[in-house]
GROMACS .gro file of C-alpha atoms in nm:
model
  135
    1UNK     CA    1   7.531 -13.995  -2.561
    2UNK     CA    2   7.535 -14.240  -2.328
    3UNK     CA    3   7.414 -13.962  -2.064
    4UNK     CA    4   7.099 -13.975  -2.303
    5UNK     CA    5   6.985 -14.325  -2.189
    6UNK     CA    6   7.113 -14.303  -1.797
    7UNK     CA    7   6.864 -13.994  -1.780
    8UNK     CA    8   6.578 -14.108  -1.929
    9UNK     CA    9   6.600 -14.453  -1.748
   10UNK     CA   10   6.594 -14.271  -1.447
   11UNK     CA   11   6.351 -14.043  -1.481
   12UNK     CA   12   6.091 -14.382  -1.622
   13UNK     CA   13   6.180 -14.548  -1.304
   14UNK     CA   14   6.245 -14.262  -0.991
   15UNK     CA   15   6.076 -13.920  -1.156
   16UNK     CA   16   6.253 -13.689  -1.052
   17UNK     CA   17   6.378 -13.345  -1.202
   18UNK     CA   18   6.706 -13.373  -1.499
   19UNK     CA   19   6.923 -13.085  -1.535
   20UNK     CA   20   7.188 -13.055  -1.786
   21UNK     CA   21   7.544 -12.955  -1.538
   22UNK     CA   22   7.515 -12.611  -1.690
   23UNK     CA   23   7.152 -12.491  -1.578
   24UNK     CA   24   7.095 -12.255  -1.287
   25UNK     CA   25   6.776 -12.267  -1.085
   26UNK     CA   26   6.581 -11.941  -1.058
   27UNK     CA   27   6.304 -12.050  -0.841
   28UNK     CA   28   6.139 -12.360  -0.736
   29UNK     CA   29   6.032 -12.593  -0.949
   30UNK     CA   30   5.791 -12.773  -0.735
   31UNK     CA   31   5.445 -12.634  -0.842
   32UNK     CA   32   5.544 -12.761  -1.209
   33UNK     CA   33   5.502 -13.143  -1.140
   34UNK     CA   34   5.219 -13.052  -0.897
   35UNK     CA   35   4.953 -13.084  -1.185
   36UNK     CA   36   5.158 -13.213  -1.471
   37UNK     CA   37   5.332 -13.595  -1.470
   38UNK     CA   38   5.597 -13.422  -1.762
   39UNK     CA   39   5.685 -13.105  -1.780
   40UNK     CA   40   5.925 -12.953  -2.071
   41UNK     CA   41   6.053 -12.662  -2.232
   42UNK     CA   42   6.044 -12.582  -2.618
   43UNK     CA   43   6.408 -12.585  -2.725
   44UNK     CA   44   6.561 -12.258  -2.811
   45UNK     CA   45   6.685 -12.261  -3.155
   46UNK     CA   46   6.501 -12.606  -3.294
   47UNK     CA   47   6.131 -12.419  -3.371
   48UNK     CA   48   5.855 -12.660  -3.227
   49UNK     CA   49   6.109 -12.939  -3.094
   50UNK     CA   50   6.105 -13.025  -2.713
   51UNK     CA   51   6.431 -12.985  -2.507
   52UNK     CA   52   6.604 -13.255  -2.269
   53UNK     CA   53   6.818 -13.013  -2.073
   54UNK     CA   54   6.584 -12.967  -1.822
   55UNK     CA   55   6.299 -13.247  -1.749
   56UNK     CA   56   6.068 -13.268  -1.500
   57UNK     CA   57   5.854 -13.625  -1.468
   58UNK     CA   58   5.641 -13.829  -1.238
   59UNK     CA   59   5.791 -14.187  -1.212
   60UNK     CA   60   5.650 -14.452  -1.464
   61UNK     CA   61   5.542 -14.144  -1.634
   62UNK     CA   62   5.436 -14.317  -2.026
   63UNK     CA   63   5.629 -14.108  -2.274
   64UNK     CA   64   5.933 -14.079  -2.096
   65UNK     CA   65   5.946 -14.470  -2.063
   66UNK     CA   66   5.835 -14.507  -2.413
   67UNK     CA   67   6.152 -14.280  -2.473
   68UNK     CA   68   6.358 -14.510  -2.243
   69UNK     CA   69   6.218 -14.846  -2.473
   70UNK     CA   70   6.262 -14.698  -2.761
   71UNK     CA   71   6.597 -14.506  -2.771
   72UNK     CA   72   6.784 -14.809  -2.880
   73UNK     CA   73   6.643 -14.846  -3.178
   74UNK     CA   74   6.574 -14.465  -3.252
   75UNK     CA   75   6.992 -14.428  -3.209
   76UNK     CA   76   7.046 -14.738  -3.449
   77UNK     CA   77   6.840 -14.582  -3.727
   78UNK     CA   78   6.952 -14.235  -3.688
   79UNK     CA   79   7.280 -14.348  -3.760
   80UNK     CA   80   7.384 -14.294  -3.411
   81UNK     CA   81   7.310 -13.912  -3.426
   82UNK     CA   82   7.215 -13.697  -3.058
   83UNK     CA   83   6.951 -13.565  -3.166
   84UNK     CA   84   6.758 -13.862  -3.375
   85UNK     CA   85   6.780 -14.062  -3.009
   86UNK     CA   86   6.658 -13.807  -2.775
   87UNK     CA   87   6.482 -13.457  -2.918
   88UNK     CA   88   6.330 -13.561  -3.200
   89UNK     CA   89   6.194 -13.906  -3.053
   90UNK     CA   90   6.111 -13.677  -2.782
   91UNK     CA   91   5.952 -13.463  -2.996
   92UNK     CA   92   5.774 -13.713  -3.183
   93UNK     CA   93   5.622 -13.829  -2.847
   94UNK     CA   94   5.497 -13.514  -2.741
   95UNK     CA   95   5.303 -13.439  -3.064
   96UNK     CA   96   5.176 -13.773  -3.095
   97UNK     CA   97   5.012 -13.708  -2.757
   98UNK     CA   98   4.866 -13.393  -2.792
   99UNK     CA   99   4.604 -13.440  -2.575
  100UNK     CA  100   4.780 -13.631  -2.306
  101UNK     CA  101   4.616 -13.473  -2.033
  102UNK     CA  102   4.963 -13.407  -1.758
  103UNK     CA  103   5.217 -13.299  -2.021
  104UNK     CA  104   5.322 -12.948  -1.987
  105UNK     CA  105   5.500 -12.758  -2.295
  106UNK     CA  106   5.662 -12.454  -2.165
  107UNK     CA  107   5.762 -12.187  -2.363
  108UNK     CA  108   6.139 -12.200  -2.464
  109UNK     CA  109   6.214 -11.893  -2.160
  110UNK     CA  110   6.064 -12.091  -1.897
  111UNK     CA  111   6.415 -12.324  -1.901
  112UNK     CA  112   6.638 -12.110  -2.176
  113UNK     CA  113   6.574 -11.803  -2.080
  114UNK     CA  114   6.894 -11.655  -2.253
  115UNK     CA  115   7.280 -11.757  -2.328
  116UNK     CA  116   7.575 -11.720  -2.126
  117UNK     CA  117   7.590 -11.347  -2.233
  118UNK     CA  118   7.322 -11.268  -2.028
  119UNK     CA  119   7.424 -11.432  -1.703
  120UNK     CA  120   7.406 -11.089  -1.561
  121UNK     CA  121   7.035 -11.045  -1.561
  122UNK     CA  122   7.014 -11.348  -1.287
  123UNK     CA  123   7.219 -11.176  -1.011
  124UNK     CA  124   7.072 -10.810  -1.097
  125UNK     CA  125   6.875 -10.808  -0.767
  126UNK     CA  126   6.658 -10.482  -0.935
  127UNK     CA  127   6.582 -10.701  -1.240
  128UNK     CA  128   6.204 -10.833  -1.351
  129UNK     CA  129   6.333 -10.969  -1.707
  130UNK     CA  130   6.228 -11.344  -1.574
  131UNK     CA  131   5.909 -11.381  -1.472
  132UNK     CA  132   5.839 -11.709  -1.657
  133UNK     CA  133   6.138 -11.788  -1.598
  134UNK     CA  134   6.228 -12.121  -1.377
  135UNK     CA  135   6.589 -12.248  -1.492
   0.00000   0.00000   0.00000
């Protein structure tokens, strides 16, 4: 949990691009800041919730570092629970700021394209199952 915080003080202060240890890069992700100061995925199983595996921000960008002031207190009154701190306050920010004109919601296959299972597909040189795919 304590990656939670390190991350998203990074991201307010340097921008930058997050990936969780686990995530493979398809293609380059460069064209998705180039219009956007936060770009995110929807998360795979959650419905309308917003991911924090993969992040891509613009430094100082304003949800992120209202993530980053508010986490704190989001952890305390969730009781201390991962997702209360991070994709729901996450979340919460993103809706709140619908029309927050450089936030990019991806759909869930842009980062989460599939599971482990399907590892396969990325090194199938014949393949065209991820076009919208980035991570």
């Amino acid at each position: 949990m304590k990656s939670d915080f390190v991350r998203f003080k990074i991201l307010c202060e340097d921008g930058g691009v997050y990936l969780d240890f686990d995530s493979i890069v398809l293609k380059p992700l460069d064209d998705l800041l180039s219009n956007n100061s936060l770009c995110l995925a929807q998360e795979k199983s959650g419905g309308a919730r917003y991911a924090v595996a993969v992040m891509l921000a613009t430094p100082g960008n304003c949800i992120i570092c209202g993530m980053w002031n508010t986490m704190g207190y989001s952890f305390n009154r969730s009781g201390g629970s991962w997702a209360g701190h991070s994709v729901d306050l996450l979340t919460h920010a993103g809706v709140a700021n619908p029309n927050f004109p450089y936030l990019k919601i991806l759909h869930t296959d842009a980062f989460y394209f599939g599971n482990w299972n399907s590892l396969g597909v990325i090194f199938d040189n014949s393949t065209t199952e991820l076009p919208n795919s980035w991570v």
